[in-house]
XYZ file of C-alpha atoms in Angstrom:
507
model
C 19.126 -11.371 2.186
C 17.778 -14.668 1.000
C 16.651 -13.212 -2.347
C 18.701 -15.253 -4.759
C 19.158 -15.797 -8.458
C 17.697 -19.165 -9.426
C 20.544 -19.726 -11.867
C 23.138 -19.217 -9.122
C 21.658 -20.918 -6.095
C 24.758 -22.987 -5.147
C 27.001 -19.892 -5.179
C 24.490 -18.080 -2.936
C 24.112 -21.030 -0.574
C 20.362 -20.680 -0.736
C 19.445 -24.327 -0.384
C 19.607 -24.265 3.393
C 17.162 -21.407 3.748
C 17.027 -17.636 3.474
C 18.663 -16.893 6.779
C 21.667 -19.169 6.353
C 25.137 -17.909 5.458
C 23.848 -14.390 4.766
C 24.818 -12.512 7.904
C 27.682 -10.671 6.161
C 25.492 -9.336 3.369
C 24.273 -5.827 2.647
C 20.810 -4.611 1.593
C 19.936 -1.144 0.325
C 16.400 0.261 0.629
C 15.551 3.310 -1.495
C 13.017 5.544 0.250
C 12.287 6.391 3.862
C 8.505 6.273 3.771
C 6.424 3.615 5.463
C 7.136 0.906 2.868
C 10.874 1.580 3.014
C 11.013 1.691 6.810
C 9.152 -1.578 7.228
C 11.173 -3.286 4.478
C 14.392 -2.221 6.202
C 13.022 -3.589 9.474
C 12.341 -6.980 7.867
C 15.663 -7.150 6.032
C 17.611 -6.366 9.199
C 16.850 -9.932 10.319
C 18.626 -11.317 7.231
C 21.601 -9.013 6.672
C 24.524 -7.712 8.631
C 23.680 -4.206 7.485
C 20.734 -2.468 5.850
C 21.248 1.007 4.416
C 18.136 3.134 3.975
C 18.566 5.992 1.496
C 16.186 8.955 1.698
C 16.230 12.112 -0.425
C 14.797 14.287 2.389
C 16.604 15.195 5.568
C 14.980 13.102 8.270
C 14.414 14.312 11.849
C 17.306 13.437 14.137
C 16.588 10.505 16.363
C 17.129 10.674 20.095
C 15.926 14.261 20.611
C 12.518 15.529 21.635
C 10.044 15.325 18.789
C 7.016 17.570 18.692
C 3.970 15.830 17.282
C 1.855 18.914 16.714
C 0.978 21.331 13.916
C 4.521 21.360 12.483
C 4.549 17.618 11.938
C 1.211 17.737 10.098
C 2.993 19.473 7.210
C 4.939 16.297 6.412
C 8.256 15.952 4.570
C 8.948 17.941 1.372
C 9.337 14.717 -0.609
C 5.858 13.572 0.421
C 3.437 16.254 -0.812
C 0.561 13.878 -0.132
C 1.576 13.878 3.538
C -0.375 17.093 4.131
C -3.627 15.306 3.340
C -5.740 12.857 5.382
C -4.414 9.330 5.829
C -6.114 6.382 7.435
C -4.735 3.109 8.722
C -7.215 0.343 7.955
C -7.661 -2.532 10.355
C -5.715 -4.820 8.007
C -2.836 -2.359 8.262
C -3.145 -2.276 12.034
C -2.854 -6.063 12.180
C 0.166 -6.020 9.882
C 1.868 -3.246 11.862
C 1.381 -5.091 15.138
C 2.768 -8.245 13.545
C 5.913 -6.388 12.461
C 6.255 -4.012 15.433
C 4.434 -5.603 18.393
C 2.311 -3.150 20.349
C 2.505 -0.472 17.662
C -1.201 0.364 17.508
C -1.320 0.795 21.289
C 1.631 3.164 20.953
C -0.114 5.007 18.115
C -3.280 5.478 20.151
C -1.304 6.579 23.216
C 0.375 9.226 21.047
C -3.042 10.715 20.332
C -3.960 9.300 16.940
C -7.791 9.128 16.908
C -9.480 5.747 16.426
C -12.777 5.992 14.535
C -15.173 3.046 14.676
C -17.014 2.216 11.453
C -19.784 2.775 10.753
C -20.799 3.958 14.232
C -18.540 7.004 14.556
C -18.985 8.495 11.079
C -21.802 10.374 9.371
C -21.425 9.063 5.806
C -23.181 9.727 2.508
C -22.658 7.609 -0.619
C -25.741 7.951 -2.816
C -27.668 7.651 0.458
C -27.126 8.218 4.173
C -25.550 5.298 5.993
C -27.159 3.941 9.149
C -24.698 4.335 12.004
C -24.739 0.682 12.963
C -22.480 -0.699 15.729
C -18.820 -0.604 14.710
C -17.313 -3.761 13.212
C -13.991 -2.186 12.144
C -11.948 0.821 13.135
C -9.486 3.145 11.454
C -6.751 5.398 12.802
C -6.981 8.886 11.301
C -3.912 10.674 12.704
C -1.426 12.396 10.429
C 0.969 10.425 8.300
C 3.821 12.486 9.771
C 3.056 11.248 13.270
C 2.729 7.623 12.229
C 5.987 7.670 10.258
C 7.816 9.297 13.163
C 6.705 6.526 15.510
C 7.782 3.880 12.984
C 11.171 5.561 12.496
C 11.798 5.536 16.240
C 11.146 1.790 16.372
C 12.983 0.853 13.163
C 16.064 3.058 13.595
C 16.641 1.663 17.085
C 18.069 -1.404 15.330
C 21.866 -0.906 15.026
C 21.909 -2.992 11.828
C 20.047 -0.200 10.007
C 22.065 2.750 8.734
C 20.464 5.895 7.297
C 21.811 7.989 4.423
C 19.506 10.987 4.041
C 19.740 14.030 1.809
C 20.780 11.789 -1.092
C 19.178 10.775 -4.397
C 19.546 7.384 -6.019
C 20.305 8.152 -9.688
C 20.911 4.654 -10.984
C 21.822 1.035 -10.365
C 25.095 -0.814 -10.720
C 25.312 -4.295 -12.178
C 23.825 -5.691 -15.357
C 20.776 -7.453 -16.726
C 21.665 -10.580 -14.738
C 22.105 -9.051 -11.272
C 21.935 -5.698 -9.533
C 25.114 -5.004 -7.569
C 24.307 -1.729 -5.876
C 23.176 1.860 -6.402
C 24.567 5.166 -7.639
C 24.095 8.066 -5.229
C 24.171 11.839 -5.566
C 24.421 13.955 -2.441
C 21.785 16.703 -2.658
C 23.785 19.358 -0.785
C 26.935 19.381 -2.933
C 26.250 17.054 -5.865
C 28.936 14.498 -4.983
C 28.367 11.150 -6.696
C 29.387 7.749 -5.415
C 28.452 4.103 -5.641
C 27.237 1.863 -2.855
C 27.591 -1.901 -3.294
C 24.699 -4.134 -2.230
C 23.566 -7.726 -2.493
C 19.920 -6.652 -2.623
C 18.307 -3.354 -3.654
C 14.695 -2.633 -2.698
C 12.901 0.189 -4.469
C 10.545 1.880 -2.010
C 10.819 5.297 -3.648
C 7.074 5.686 -4.182
C 4.781 6.492 -7.084
C 7.525 8.599 -8.710
C 9.951 5.669 -8.968
C 12.573 5.868 -11.738
C 13.183 2.119 -11.751
C 12.171 1.782 -15.398
C 15.052 4.073 -16.416
C 17.476 2.517 -13.943
C 16.815 -0.975 -15.279
C 17.057 0.114 -18.905
C 20.459 1.737 -18.225
C 21.959 -1.580 -17.060
C 20.556 -3.497 -20.045
C 17.477 -4.947 -18.328
C 13.823 -4.484 -19.212
C 11.444 -2.275 -17.232
C 8.277 -3.820 -15.811
C 5.014 -3.824 -17.713
C 2.749 -1.111 -16.380
C -1.026 -0.927 -15.981
C -2.644 2.442 -15.372
C -6.186 3.670 -14.662
C -6.815 7.342 -13.961
C -10.089 9.069 -13.096
C -8.464 12.495 -12.973
C -9.538 12.809 -9.339
C -7.972 15.737 -7.507
C -8.327 16.795 -3.905
C -7.527 19.671 -1.624
C -7.100 19.645 2.159
C -6.854 22.081 5.022
C -6.135 21.735 8.730
C -8.732 23.126 11.175
C -9.594 23.412 14.818
C -13.159 22.370 15.682
C -14.003 25.456 17.741
C -17.574 24.311 18.492
C -16.535 20.817 19.576
C -18.991 19.388 17.073
C -16.850 16.370 16.170
C -14.761 16.226 19.323
C -15.106 13.342 21.732
C -15.688 14.548 25.285
C -16.625 12.945 28.535
C -20.013 11.807 27.218
C -18.722 10.775 23.803
C -20.791 13.454 22.107
C -20.401 16.859 20.558
C -22.858 19.755 20.428
C -24.271 21.340 17.272
C -25.128 24.733 18.712
C -27.063 26.003 15.691
C -29.555 23.139 15.528
C -29.602 22.372 19.223
C -29.109 18.688 18.443
C -26.335 16.575 19.888
C -24.131 14.334 17.763
C -21.807 11.581 18.855
C -20.072 11.418 15.468
C -16.300 11.828 15.209
C -16.098 12.281 11.430
C -18.079 13.348 8.361
C -17.649 11.848 4.892
C -19.238 12.178 1.438
C -17.841 9.496 -0.845
C -17.815 10.280 -4.599
C -19.733 7.977 -6.945
C -20.276 7.842 -10.727
C -23.499 9.871 -10.421
C -22.159 12.246 -7.739
C -18.407 12.511 -8.457
C -17.683 15.215 -5.885
C -17.015 14.396 -2.261
C -15.314 15.457 0.910
C -14.797 14.740 4.558
C -13.725 15.901 7.990
C -11.415 13.546 9.884
C -9.889 14.005 13.346
C -6.112 14.032 13.791
C -3.927 14.301 16.872
C -3.846 17.448 18.975
C -7.595 18.057 18.859
C -7.387 19.142 15.217
C -9.203 18.006 12.065
C -8.274 17.668 8.415
C -10.906 18.701 5.876
C -10.684 17.293 2.344
C -12.694 17.971 -0.830
C -12.694 15.870 -4.037
C -13.425 16.610 -7.681
C -12.730 15.021 -11.061
C -10.709 16.301 -13.998
C -11.906 19.761 -14.997
C -13.634 20.383 -11.673
C -10.712 20.202 -9.270
C -11.177 21.667 -5.772
C -9.536 25.109 -5.514
C -6.640 25.959 -3.225
C -7.858 29.516 -2.705
C -9.140 29.703 0.877
C -12.501 31.335 0.173
C -13.147 29.259 -2.938
C -12.320 26.085 -1.011
C -15.187 26.713 1.420
C -17.538 27.753 -1.384
C -16.725 24.568 -3.292
C -18.103 22.564 -0.358
C -21.309 24.600 -0.500
C -21.935 24.097 -4.210
C -20.615 20.593 -4.968
C -21.733 18.411 -2.061
C -25.251 16.929 -1.692
C -25.788 18.357 1.810
C -24.467 21.480 3.613
C -23.216 19.685 6.749
C -19.534 19.775 5.712
C -19.777 23.375 4.486
C -21.397 24.390 7.779
C -18.584 22.768 9.728
C -15.913 24.526 7.641
C -17.642 27.889 8.088
C -17.702 27.559 11.870
C -14.190 26.128 12.409
C -10.794 27.814 12.721
C -8.358 27.292 9.797
C -4.843 26.329 10.904
C -3.085 25.944 7.552
C -3.214 26.972 3.901
C -5.173 24.815 1.449
C -2.992 22.177 -0.216
C -3.891 20.422 -3.460
C -2.955 17.010 -4.873
C -3.658 15.564 -8.334
C -1.500 12.480 -8.865
C -4.172 9.909 -8.036
C -3.906 7.352 -10.847
C -3.885 3.641 -10.066
C -0.566 2.269 -11.349
C 0.667 -1.315 -11.114
C 4.155 -2.373 -12.240
C 4.230 -6.026 -13.232
C 7.676 -7.295 -12.320
C 6.116 -10.762 -12.246
C 5.539 -10.739 -16.020
C 8.137 -12.212 -18.441
C 11.091 -9.976 -19.199
C 14.850 -9.614 -18.860
C 15.125 -8.444 -15.286
C 17.980 -8.816 -12.840
C 18.151 -10.784 -9.642
C 18.692 -8.797 -6.472
C 16.139 -6.064 -7.199
C 12.666 -5.788 -5.650
C 9.941 -3.152 -5.696
C 7.605 -2.513 -2.758
C 4.926 -0.029 -1.723
C 3.876 2.611 -4.241
C 6.910 1.797 -6.390
C 5.183 -1.526 -7.069
C 1.493 -0.699 -6.884
C -0.118 2.645 -6.150
C -3.815 3.276 -5.655
C -6.175 6.184 -5.902
C -5.648 7.596 -2.374
C -9.372 8.154 -1.892
C -9.735 4.504 -0.829
C -7.256 4.880 2.045
C -5.383 1.660 1.254
C -1.793 2.840 0.841
C -0.450 2.556 4.392
C -2.235 -0.737 5.019
C -0.841 -2.274 1.832
C 2.661 -1.014 2.656
C 2.484 -2.877 5.965
C 0.894 -5.973 4.416
C 3.619 -6.036 1.745
C 6.298 -5.926 4.448
C 4.628 -8.914 6.122
C 4.652 -10.702 2.752
C 8.382 -9.925 2.410
C 9.061 -11.300 5.864
C 7.066 -14.455 5.201
C 8.699 -15.056 1.814
C 12.180 -14.744 3.279
C 11.453 -17.089 6.176
C 9.537 -19.752 4.218
C 11.719 -22.843 4.636
C 9.754 -24.704 1.960
C 10.759 -22.462 -0.951
C 13.972 -20.817 -2.100
C 13.328 -17.059 -2.030
C 14.259 -16.209 -5.617
C 13.779 -12.629 -6.769
C 10.801 -13.575 -8.940
C 9.149 -15.651 -6.223
C 9.468 -12.898 -3.629
C 8.281 -10.254 -6.078
C 5.170 -12.319 -6.825
C 4.454 -12.581 -3.102
C 4.723 -8.808 -2.774
C 2.332 -8.265 -5.671
C -0.142 -10.775 -4.235
C -0.231 -8.756 -1.001
C -1.574 -5.779 -2.964
C -3.918 -7.653 -5.295
C -7.206 -7.202 -3.419
C -6.583 -3.505 -2.830
C -5.875 -3.090 -6.546
C -9.051 -4.884 -7.560
C -11.106 -2.662 -5.247
C -9.487 0.619 -6.295
C -9.167 0.009 -10.032
C -12.509 -1.825 -10.144
C -14.374 1.096 -8.604
C -12.489 3.743 -10.560
C -13.248 2.281 -13.965
C -16.942 3.082 -13.385
C -16.217 6.781 -12.778
C -16.936 9.262 -15.583
C -13.870 10.202 -17.604
C -11.720 7.286 -16.409
C -8.866 6.577 -18.834
C -6.392 3.741 -18.990
C -5.568 0.441 -20.604
C -8.489 -0.947 -22.609
C -8.419 -4.227 -20.691
C -8.783 -2.300 -17.442
C -11.661 -0.058 -18.489
C -13.931 -2.678 -20.088
C -16.068 -5.207 -18.189
C -15.780 -8.811 -19.464
C -19.095 -10.477 -20.282
C -18.429 -13.293 -17.792
C -18.087 -10.769 -14.969
C -21.525 -9.205 -15.428
C -23.472 -11.653 -13.195
C -21.013 -11.023 -10.367
C -21.374 -7.284 -10.941
C -25.165 -7.611 -10.677
C -24.756 -9.353 -7.315
C -22.242 -6.776 -6.104
C -24.654 -4.006 -7.044
C -27.214 -5.666 -4.769
C -24.562 -5.869 -2.024
C -23.899 -2.145 -2.359
C -27.613 -1.383 -2.116
C -27.721 -3.232 1.233
C -24.332 -2.012 2.453
C -25.616 1.268 3.888
C -28.278 -0.156 6.181
C -28.260 -3.973 6.508
C -25.988 -5.063 9.410
C -24.852 -8.461 8.061
C -24.065 -7.147 4.600
C -22.471 -3.976 5.989
C -20.096 -5.952 8.210
C -19.063 -8.316 5.390
C -18.618 -5.605 2.777
C -16.676 -3.378 5.132
C -14.334 -6.253 6.032
C -13.564 -6.705 2.326
C -12.954 -2.976 1.821
C -10.812 -3.076 4.968
C -8.743 -5.904 3.400
C -9.275 -8.167 6.412
C -11.555 -10.571 4.478
C -11.370 -11.901 0.906
C -14.047 -11.174 -1.693
C -15.563 -14.592 -0.991
C -16.897 -13.180 2.317
C -19.561 -11.409 0.249
C -20.926 -14.770 -0.907
C -21.244 -16.343 2.537
C -24.716 -17.895 3.018
C -25.955 -15.340 5.567
C -24.819 -12.471 3.350
C -26.331 -13.999 0.215
C -29.668 -14.548 1.979
C -29.809 -10.903 3.011
C -28.799 -9.695 -0.446
C -31.066 -11.966 -2.505
C -34.099 -12.545 -0.296
C -34.631 -9.332 1.675
C -35.080 -5.736 0.541
C -32.527 -3.266 1.809
C -33.712 -1.492 4.986
C -34.575 2.151 4.320
C -31.741 4.651 4.623
C -31.945 7.626 6.982
C -33.653 10.649 5.437
C -31.335 13.175 7.123
C -27.742 13.035 8.352
C -27.792 10.500 11.221
C -26.396 12.444 14.155
C -26.670 9.479 16.536
C -25.242 5.999 16.322
C -27.632 3.079 16.447
C -27.758 0.588 19.300
C -27.652 -3.118 18.577
C -31.449 -3.228 18.569
C -31.539 -0.614 15.798
C -32.632 2.388 17.875
C -30.743 5.683 18.120
C -28.675 5.933 21.265
């Protein structure tokens, strides 16, 4: 695959580049989620065969697929799949780079595109002005997005799928991984599958630490930060059309008599107001409602209590009102595994060549920030670029560092914000703020005060959160002038039901 052991480069014929002399080789990818699918897609350009192993039974390809209420339930092995997912603009760019035209295909399949901040009524300590959109997100179900990716990826004859099977270990030793041990889920049969490269894309529940220990290697160092955030979600139909785009781009709030052109509602939790929630559109004219709470105040999964939680925990009744007047289409599903976890394969240790970790198996984030799918796609781009970089031999360590770098900004945003939340627990180094960082934190606090209402600052900050710009974008001269020399424009007093035009007036 071009991922070679530095100590054995001549034997692997790596000096002439990652794609040379490797066409007869075999790669195994563990996990059929987005990170695994995209990794298999990349590796298929460097190997004669790529085998993707998935514990769930995947939908059969080549037959009619219904992308409706049934798909919104997701696969059994992805309990988080029942909850809202967003594809940030950085993820859109990465997906189109890997699978040209994918976002057009996603939109044609009915996944809603929500422009930010114009299309969302948002509260985060204050109401956000609905300024003209500078970024957009796709808010369709994860099940739909993964199905579209599977159709594209599995069309490649070099990719073979083994589903309904668990990986229970690795073969090889501390010097090199040689394959995987499989157990068929239906009848318990065990077998081994030889491979020149094994990629762990098995998600936040990865057992790689045990697998590596069993072959005499060392597991990665792990950093963890956990706020105890839990959330619960339910699928609805917007019977009043309040958040449904129609011919005029607006919905109708029949109780107040006011019109709104919003497509989504969101209350983002903060250290002083740790509860939150939102309503996001998905395909098929449906919406997913989600409510957040910290450890000890988790949103209930009882249907009546779920709606009441929105009434008592959120700073404004607009989400509760929407829930009360909409038609439930599913039970309430809960999710609690929201810790930020980063596995440092790049740190010193006795680890084998021929083994890589990607996606949530490498770095997983509090899902509230909506980064997971974007980072999975960005990591696949990093894998592709590392394997095709003619300037450097793609050793296991070098490629693994490139994969970690692709997730670094998302980690700094997620873990950085979470360590300010009440009750956050984790490594001491992750929960304390170094003295040297305090001036930057003062500046960033000023940025956040302007973020809700000042157009220049809002665009820059959102591009950083969207992972399309580095943190340095916040220190650009025009942003710094707005942050340091001008007071933040006043925030709306009530939920802004209308987006603002470019001259600052409501449309």
